[in-house]
Structures are given as C-alpha cells and as structure tokens.
Coordinates of N, CA and C in Angstrom, one line a residue:
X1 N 0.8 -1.2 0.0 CA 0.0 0.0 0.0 C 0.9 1.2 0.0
X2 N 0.8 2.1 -0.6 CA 1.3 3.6 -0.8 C 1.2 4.2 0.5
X3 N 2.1 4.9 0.6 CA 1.9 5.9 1.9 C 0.7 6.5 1.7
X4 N 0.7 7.4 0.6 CA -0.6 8.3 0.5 C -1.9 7.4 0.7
X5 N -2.0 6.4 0.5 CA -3.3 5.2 0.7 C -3.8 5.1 1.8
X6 N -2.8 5.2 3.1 CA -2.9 4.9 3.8 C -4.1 6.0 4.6
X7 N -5.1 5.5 5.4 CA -5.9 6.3 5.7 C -7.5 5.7 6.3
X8 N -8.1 6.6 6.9 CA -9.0 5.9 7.7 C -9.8 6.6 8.5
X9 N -11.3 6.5 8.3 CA -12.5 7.7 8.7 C -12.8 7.4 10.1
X10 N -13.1 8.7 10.9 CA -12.8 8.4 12.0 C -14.8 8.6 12.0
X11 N -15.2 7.5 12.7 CA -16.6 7.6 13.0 C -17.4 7.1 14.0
X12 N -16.3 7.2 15.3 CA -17.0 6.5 16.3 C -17.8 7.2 17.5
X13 N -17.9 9.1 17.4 CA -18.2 10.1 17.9 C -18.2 11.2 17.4
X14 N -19.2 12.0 18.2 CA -19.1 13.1 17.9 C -19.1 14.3 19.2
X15 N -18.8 15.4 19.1 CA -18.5 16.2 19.6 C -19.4 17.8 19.4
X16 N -20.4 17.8 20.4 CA -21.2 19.5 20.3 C -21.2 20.4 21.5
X17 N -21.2 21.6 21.4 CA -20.7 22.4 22.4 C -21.8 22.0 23.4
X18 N -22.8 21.5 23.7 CA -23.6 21.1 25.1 C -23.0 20.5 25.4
X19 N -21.6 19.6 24.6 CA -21.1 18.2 25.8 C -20.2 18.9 26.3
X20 N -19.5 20.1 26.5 CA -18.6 20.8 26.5 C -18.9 21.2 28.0
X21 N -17.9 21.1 29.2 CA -18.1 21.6 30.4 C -17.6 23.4 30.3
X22 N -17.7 24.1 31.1 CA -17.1 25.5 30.8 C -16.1 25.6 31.3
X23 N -15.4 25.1 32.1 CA -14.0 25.0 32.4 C -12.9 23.9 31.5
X24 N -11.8 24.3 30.7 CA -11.7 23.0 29.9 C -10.8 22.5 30.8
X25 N -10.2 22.6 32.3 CA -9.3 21.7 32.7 C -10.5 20.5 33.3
X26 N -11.3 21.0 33.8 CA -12.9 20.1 33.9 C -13.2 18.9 32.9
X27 N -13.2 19.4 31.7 CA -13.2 18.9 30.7 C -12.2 18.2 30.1
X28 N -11.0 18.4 30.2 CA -9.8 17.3 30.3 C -9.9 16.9 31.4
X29 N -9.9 16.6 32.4 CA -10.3 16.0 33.6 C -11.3 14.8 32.8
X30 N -12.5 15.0 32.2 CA -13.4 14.2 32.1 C -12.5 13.0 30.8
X31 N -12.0 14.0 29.9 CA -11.6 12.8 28.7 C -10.5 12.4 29.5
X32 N -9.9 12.7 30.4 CA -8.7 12.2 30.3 C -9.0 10.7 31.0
X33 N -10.1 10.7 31.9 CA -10.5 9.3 32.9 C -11.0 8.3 31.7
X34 N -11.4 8.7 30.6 CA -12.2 8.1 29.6 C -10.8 7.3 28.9
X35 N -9.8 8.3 29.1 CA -8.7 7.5 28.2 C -7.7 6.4 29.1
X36 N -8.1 6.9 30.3 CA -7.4 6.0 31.6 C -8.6 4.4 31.2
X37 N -9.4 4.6 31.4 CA -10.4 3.6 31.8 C -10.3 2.6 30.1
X38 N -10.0 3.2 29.2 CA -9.7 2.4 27.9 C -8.6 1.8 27.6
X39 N -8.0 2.0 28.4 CA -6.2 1.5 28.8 C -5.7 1.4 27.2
X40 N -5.3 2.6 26.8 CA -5.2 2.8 25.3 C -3.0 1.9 24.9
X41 N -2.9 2.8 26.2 CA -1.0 2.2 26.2 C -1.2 2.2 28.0
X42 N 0.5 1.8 27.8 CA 0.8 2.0 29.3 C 1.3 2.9 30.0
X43 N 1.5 3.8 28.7 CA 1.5 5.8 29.6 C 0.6 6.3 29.1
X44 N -0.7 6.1 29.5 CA -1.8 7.0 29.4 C -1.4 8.6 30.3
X45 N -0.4 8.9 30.8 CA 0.5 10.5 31.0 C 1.2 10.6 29.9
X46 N 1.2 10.5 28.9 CA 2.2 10.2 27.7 C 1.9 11.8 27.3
X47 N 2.4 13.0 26.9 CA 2.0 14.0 26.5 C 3.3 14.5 25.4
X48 N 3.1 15.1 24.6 CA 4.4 15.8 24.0 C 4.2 17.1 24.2
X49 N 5.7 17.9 24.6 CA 5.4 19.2 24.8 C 6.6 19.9 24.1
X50 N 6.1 20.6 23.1 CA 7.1 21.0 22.3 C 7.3 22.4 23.1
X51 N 8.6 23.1 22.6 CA 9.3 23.8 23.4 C 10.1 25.1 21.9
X52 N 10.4 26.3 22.7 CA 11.2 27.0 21.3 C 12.3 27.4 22.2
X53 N 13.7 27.7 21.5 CA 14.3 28.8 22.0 C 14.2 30.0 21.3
X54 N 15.4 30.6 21.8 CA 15.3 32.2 22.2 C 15.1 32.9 20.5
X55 N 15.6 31.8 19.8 CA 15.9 32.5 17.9 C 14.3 31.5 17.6
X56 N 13.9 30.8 18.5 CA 12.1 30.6 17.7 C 12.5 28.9 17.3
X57 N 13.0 28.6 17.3 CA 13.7 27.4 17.1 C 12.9 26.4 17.9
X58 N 12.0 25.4 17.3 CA 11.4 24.4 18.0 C 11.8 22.7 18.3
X59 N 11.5 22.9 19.2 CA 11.9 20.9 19.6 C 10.7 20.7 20.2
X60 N 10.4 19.1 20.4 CA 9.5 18.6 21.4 C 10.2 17.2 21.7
X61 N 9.3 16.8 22.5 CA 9.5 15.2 23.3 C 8.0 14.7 23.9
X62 N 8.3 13.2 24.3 CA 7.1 12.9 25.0 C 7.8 13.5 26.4
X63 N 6.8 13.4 27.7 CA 6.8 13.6 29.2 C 6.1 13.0 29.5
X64 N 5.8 12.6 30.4 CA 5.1 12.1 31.8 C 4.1 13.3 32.6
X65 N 2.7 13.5 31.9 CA 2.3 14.0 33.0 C 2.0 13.5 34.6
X66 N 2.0 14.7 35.5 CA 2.6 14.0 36.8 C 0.7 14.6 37.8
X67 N 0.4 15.9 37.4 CA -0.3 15.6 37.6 C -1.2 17.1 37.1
X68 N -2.8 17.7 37.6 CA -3.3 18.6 36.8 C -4.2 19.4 38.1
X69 N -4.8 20.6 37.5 CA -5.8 20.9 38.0 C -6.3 22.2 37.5
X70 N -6.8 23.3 38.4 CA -7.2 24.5 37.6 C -6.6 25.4 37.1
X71 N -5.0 24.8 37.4 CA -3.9 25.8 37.1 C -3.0 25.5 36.4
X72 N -3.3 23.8 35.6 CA -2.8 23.9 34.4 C -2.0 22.5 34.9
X73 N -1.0 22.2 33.9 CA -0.5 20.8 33.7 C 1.1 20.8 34.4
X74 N 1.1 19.6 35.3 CA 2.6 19.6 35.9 C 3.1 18.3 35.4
X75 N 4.6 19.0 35.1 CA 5.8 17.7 34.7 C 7.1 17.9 35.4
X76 N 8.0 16.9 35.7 CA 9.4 17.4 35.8 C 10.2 17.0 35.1
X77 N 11.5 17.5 35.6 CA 12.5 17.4 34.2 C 14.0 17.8 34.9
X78 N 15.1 17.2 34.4 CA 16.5 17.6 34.5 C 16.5 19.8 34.2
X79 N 16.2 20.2 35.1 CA 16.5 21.6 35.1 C 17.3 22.2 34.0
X80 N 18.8 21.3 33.8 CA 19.7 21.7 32.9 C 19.5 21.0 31.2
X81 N 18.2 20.7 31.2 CA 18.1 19.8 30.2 C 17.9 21.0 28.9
X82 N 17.7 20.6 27.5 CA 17.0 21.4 26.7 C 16.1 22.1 26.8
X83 N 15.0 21.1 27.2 CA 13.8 21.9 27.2 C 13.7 23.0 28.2
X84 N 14.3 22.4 29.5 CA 14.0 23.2 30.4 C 15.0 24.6 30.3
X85 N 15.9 24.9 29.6 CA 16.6 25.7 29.3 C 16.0 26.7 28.6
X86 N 15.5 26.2 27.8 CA 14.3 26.4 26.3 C 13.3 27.3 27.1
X87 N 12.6 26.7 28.2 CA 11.4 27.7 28.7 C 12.3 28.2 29.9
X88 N 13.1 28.7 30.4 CA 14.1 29.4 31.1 C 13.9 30.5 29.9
X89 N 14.2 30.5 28.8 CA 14.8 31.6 27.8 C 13.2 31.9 27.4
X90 N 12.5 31.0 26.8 CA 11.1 31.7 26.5 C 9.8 30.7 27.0
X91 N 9.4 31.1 28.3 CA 8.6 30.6 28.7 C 7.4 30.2 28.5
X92 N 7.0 29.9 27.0 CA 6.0 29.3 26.4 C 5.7 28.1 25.7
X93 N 4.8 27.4 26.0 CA 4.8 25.6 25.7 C 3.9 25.5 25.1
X94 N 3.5 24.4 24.4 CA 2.5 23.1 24.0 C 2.5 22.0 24.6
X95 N 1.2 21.5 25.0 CA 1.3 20.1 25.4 C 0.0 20.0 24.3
X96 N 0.2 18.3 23.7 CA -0.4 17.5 23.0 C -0.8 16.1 23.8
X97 N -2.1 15.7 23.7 CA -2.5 14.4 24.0 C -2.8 14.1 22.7
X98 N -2.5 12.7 22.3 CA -2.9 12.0 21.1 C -3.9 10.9 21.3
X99 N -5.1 11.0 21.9 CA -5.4 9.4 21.9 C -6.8 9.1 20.8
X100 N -5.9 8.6 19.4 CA -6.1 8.2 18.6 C -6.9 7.1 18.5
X101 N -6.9 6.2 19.4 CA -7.9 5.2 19.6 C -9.5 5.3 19.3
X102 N -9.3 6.7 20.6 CA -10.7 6.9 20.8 C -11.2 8.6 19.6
X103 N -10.0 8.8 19.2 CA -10.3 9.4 17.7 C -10.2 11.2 18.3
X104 N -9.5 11.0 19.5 CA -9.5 12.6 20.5 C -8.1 13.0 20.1
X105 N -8.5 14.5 20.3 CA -7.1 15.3 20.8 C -7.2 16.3 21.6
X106 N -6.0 16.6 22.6 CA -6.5 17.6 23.5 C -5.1 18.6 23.0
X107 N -5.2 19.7 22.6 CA -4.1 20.6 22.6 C -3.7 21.5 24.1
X108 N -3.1 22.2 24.8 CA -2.4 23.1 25.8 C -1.3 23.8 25.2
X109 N -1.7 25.7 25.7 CA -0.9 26.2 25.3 C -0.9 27.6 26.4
X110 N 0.2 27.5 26.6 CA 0.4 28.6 27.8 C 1.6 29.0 28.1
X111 N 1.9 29.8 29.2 CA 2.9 30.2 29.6 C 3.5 28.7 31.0
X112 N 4.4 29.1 31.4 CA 5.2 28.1 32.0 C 5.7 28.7 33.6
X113 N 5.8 27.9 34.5 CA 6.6 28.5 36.1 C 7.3 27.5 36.6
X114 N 8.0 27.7 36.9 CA 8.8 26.7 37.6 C 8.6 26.2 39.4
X115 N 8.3 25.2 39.5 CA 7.8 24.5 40.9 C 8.7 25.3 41.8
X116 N 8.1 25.3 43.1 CA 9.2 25.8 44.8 C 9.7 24.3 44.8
X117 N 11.1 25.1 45.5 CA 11.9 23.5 46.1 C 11.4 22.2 47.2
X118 N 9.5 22.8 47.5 CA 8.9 22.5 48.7 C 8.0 21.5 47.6
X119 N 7.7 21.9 46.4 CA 6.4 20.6 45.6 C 7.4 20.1 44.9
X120 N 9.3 20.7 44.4 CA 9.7 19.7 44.1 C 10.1 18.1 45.0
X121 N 10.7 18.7 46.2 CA 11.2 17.8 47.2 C 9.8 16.9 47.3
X122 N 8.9 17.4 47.5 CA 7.4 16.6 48.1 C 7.6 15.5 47.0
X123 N 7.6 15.8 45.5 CA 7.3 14.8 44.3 C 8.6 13.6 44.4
X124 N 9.5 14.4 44.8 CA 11.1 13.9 44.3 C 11.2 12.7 45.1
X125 N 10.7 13.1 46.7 CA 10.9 11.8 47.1 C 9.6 10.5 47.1
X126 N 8.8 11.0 46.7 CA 8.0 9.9 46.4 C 8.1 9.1 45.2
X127 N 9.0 9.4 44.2 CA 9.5 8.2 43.5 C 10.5 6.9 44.0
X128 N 10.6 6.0 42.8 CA 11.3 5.3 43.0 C 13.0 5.3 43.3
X129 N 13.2 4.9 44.2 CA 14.4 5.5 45.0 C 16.0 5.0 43.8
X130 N 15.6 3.9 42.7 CA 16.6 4.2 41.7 C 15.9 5.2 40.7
X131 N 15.1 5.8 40.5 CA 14.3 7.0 39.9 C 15.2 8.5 40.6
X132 N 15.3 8.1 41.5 CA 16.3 9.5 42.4 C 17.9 9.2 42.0
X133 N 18.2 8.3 42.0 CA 19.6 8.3 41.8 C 19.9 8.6 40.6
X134 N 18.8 7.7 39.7 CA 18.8 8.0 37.9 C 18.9 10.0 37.8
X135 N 18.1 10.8 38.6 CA 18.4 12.3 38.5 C 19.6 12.9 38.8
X136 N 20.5 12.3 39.4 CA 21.6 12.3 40.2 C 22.7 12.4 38.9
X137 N 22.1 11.1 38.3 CA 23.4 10.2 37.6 C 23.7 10.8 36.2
X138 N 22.4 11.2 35.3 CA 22.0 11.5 34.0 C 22.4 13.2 34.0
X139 N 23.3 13.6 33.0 CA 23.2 15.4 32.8 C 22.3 15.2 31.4
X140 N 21.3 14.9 31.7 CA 20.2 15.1 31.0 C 20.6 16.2 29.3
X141 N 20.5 15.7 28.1 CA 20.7 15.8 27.0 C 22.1 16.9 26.9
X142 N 23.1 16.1 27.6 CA 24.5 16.3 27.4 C 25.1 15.0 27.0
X143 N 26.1 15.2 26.3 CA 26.5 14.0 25.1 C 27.2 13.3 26.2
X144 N 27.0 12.0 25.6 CA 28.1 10.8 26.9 C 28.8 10.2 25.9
X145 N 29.7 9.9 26.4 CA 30.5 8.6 25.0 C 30.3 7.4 24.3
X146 N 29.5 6.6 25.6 CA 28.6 5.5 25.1 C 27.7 5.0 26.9
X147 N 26.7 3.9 26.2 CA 25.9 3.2 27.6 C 26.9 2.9 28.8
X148 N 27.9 2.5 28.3 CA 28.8 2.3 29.6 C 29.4 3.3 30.6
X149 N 29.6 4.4 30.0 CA 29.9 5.7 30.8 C 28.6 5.6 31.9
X150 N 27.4 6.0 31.1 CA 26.4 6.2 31.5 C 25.5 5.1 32.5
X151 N 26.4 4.0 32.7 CA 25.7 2.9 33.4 C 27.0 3.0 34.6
X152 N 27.8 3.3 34.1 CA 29.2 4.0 35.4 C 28.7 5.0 36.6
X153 N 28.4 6.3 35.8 CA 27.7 7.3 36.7 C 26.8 7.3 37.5
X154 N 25.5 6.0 36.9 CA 24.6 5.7 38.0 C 25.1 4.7 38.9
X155 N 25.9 3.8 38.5 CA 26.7 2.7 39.7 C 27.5 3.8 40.5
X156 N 27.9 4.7 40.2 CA 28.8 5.3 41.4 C 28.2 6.1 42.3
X157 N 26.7 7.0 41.4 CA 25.6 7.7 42.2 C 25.1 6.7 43.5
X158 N 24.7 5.8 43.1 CA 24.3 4.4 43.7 C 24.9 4.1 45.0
X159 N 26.6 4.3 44.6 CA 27.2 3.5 46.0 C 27.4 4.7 46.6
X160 N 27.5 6.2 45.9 CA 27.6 7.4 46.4 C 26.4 7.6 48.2
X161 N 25.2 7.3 47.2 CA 24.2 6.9 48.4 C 24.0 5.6 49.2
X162 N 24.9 5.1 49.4 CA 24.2 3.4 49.9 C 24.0 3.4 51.3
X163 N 24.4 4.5 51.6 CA 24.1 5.0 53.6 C 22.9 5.8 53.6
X164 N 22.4 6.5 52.8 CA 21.4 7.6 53.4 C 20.4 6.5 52.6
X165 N 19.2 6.8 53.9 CA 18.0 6.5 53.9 C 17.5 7.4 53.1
X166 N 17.2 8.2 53.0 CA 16.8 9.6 52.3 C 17.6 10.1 51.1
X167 N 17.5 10.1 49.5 CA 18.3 11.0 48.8 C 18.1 12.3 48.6
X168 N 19.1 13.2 48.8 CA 18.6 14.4 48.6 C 18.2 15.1 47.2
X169 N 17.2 16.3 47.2 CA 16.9 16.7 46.3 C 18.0 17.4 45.4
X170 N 18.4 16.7 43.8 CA 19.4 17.6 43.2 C 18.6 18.9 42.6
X171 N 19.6 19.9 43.0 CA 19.4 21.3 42.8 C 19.1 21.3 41.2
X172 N 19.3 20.6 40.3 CA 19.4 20.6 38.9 C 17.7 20.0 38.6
X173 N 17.2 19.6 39.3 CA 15.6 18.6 39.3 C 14.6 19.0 39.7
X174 N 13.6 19.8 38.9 CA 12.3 20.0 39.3 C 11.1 19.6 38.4
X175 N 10.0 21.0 38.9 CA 8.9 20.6 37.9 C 8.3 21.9 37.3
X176 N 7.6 21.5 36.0 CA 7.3 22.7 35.2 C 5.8 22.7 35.3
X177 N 4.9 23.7 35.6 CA 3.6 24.0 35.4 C 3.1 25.1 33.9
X178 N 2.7 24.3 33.6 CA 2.1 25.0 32.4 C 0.7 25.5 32.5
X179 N 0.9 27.0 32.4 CA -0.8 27.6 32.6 C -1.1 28.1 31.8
X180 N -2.2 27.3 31.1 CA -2.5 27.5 29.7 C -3.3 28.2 29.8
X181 N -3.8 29.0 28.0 CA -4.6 30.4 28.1 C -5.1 29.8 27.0
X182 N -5.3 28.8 26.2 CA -5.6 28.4 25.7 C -5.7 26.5 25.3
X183 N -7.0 26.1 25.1 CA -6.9 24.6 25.0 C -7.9 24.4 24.3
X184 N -7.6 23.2 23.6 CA -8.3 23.3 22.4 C -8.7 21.4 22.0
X185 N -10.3 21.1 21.9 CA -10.6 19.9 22.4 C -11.4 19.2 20.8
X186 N -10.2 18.0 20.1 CA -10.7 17.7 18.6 C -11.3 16.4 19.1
X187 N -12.1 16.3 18.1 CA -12.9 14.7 17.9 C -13.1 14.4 16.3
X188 N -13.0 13.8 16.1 CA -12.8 13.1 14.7 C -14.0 12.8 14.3
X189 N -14.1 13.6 12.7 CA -15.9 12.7 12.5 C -15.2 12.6 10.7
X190 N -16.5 12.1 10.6 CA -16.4 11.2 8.7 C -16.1 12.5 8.1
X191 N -15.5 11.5 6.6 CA -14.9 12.7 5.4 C -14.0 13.9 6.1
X192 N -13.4 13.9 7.1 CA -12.7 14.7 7.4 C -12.9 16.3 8.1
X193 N -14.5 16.0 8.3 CA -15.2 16.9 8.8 C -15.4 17.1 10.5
X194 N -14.0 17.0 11.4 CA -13.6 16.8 12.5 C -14.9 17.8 13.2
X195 N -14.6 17.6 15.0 CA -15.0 18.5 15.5 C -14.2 19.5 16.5
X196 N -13.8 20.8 16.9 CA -13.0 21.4 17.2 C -13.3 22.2 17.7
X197 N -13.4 22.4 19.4 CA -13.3 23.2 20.1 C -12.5 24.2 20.6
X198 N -12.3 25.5 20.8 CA -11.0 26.6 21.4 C -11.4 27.1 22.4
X199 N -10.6 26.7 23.8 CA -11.6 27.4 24.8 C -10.3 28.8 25.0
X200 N -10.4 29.8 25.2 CA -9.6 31.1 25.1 C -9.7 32.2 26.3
X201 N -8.8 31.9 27.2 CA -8.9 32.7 28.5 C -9.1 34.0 28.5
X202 N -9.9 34.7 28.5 CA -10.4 36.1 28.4 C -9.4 37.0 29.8
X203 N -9.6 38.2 29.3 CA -8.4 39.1 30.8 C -9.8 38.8 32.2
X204 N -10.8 38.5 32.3 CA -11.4 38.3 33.3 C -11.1 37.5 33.7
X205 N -10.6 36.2 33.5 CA -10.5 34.9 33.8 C -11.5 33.6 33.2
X206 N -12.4 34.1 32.5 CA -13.3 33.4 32.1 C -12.9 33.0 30.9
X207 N -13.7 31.8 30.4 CA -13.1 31.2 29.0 C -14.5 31.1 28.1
X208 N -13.7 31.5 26.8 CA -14.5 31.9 25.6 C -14.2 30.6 24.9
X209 N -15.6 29.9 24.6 CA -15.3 28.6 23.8 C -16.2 29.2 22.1
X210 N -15.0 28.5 21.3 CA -16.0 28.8 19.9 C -15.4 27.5 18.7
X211 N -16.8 27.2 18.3 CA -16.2 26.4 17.4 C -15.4 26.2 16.3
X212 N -14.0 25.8 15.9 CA -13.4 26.0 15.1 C -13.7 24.7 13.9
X213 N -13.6 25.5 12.3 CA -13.4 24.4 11.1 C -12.5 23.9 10.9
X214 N -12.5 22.4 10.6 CA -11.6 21.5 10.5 C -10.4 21.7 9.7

C-alpha cells in the first residue's frame, strides 16, 4: 500500500458544544478518565510538549504528566536539560495528548513556572528510590561517550548513596507547570469533517469557547 493510501475515517463520535463543560481543565479532567479507563497504552500520562528557543527554534519530546488541576499541567525534568533551558529563555509551551484510539485530541498552550523547592522535594521523594539516583546520575541531554559511561555514573551515584535512607533533592531537578490560556478539544468525524473546540482565557478569567473548522 502507498503511503498516500494509507488512511481511515474516524466515525465512532461526535462532539457539540452542550457536551462541552465550561472549564476545559474540567473537561480534560473528564476525557482524560475516559482515556485511563480504555487503557489505550501503558503511559496514558504520555503527553508531547514541544518547546522553542530564544531564535524561535522548535523541539519537542514525549513527558510524563505528573499531575493537573485549575492551574494547568505539571511535569518534571532535568532543570539543565533542553527543554528546560528552552522555557528558562522563553517561557512558552504546547502540550499534546494524542489518543487516537478513541479518535481525540487535546491541545495546551500557555505560559510556564517553575515548581518551589517545597512541591519539588514533596514529588522527588516519592519516587522510586533508583528513579532518584537515575536524576543524580543523567546530565540530561548532554553528550556521553557511550551506555557504559552512562551505566558508570549511575553505579557510582548508587554507591555514592548506599548509607542515606533519604536522597537528597538535586538542585538541577524540578517541575514545570504550564498555565494554559488556551486549549483546544478535537474529535474526529467522517470525510474529514472533524470536530474542534478553542476554549480562550479572556483578561477576566473566564473562558471563551468557539467552534473551530476542521
């Protein structure tokens, strides 16, 4: 089959502004349990959040969302890493959910803040305690020579800690909150005639939903 061939109508919903809650973190709230409960993969936190620097220059990656609420989407990350450098210099993001299964998309777009050392420490140590060392061990998207260097650093992180009950939090490791001012909620319908909602944070705080053509 041709690339171009490849293809396939999405018809298993639809989407009208009555199903629409008026808060859309409410409303991702609701799809996102829909996409939990369908166990689509096994990172249903699976998100990509592309990133620019300072000349406009874009990258993204998948993340781990960690967790959400009225104030927008938390993740963490190597502090000294790309991205996080990226929204250091211009503090503006995308997050993407893709769950294609169920024929959804959820867009996020906002500005960015960086966590207190008080919700980083709280998250940091509730991971897995080689999950802490792994932050320790990794200079996160700095070049290594090969797996062996890199399997070195964490065996010495490792024995570095093998007395403390407790790891401490690396100064280089937190979390990013993204407070979006915009989100934008797709569902797939036949011939290509999607459905697309923009909810758009007004200066009162209130959100302007309107429907957008496919």
């Amino acid at each position: 089959m041709k690339l171009e061939d490849i293809r396939r109508d999405y018809l298993s919903q639809q989407l009208d502004r009555n199903d629409l809650l008026e808060d859309p973190m409410l409303q991702f709230e609701q799809w996102f349990d829909i996409a939990k409960l369908a166990q689509l993969s096994s990172d249903p936190t699976a998100m990509v959040v592309a990133t620019a620097d300072a000349r406009g220059r874009v990258s993204q990656r998948v993340v781990l969302l960690k967790s959400f609420a009225t104030d927008g989407l938390v993740f963490y990350t190597n502090l000294r890493s790309k991205k996080a450098q990226q929204l250091a210099d211009n503090p503006q993001c995308s997050a993407h959910f893709g769950w294609l299964p169920l024929e959804r998309q959820v867009i996020f777009e906002g500005q960015v803040e960086f966590l207190s050392a008080a919700e980083n420490a709280a998250y940091f140590h509730s991971r897995p305690r080689a999950s802490q060392i792994a932050a320790w061990a990794s200079a996160q998207s700095q070049a290594v020579a090969d797996r062996t260097t890199l399997d070195q650093q964490y065996q010495q992180r490792e024995q570095e800690f093998t007395q403390l009950e407790t790891i401490p939090l690396p100064e280089h490791w937190g979390g990013i909150r993204i407070r979006p001012d915009y989100v934008e909620f797709w569902q797939g319908r036949a011939s290509r005639l999607h459905d697309r909602f923009g909810y758009q944070r007004q200066t009162s705080g209130a959100w302007q939903i309107t429907r957008l053509q496919p």
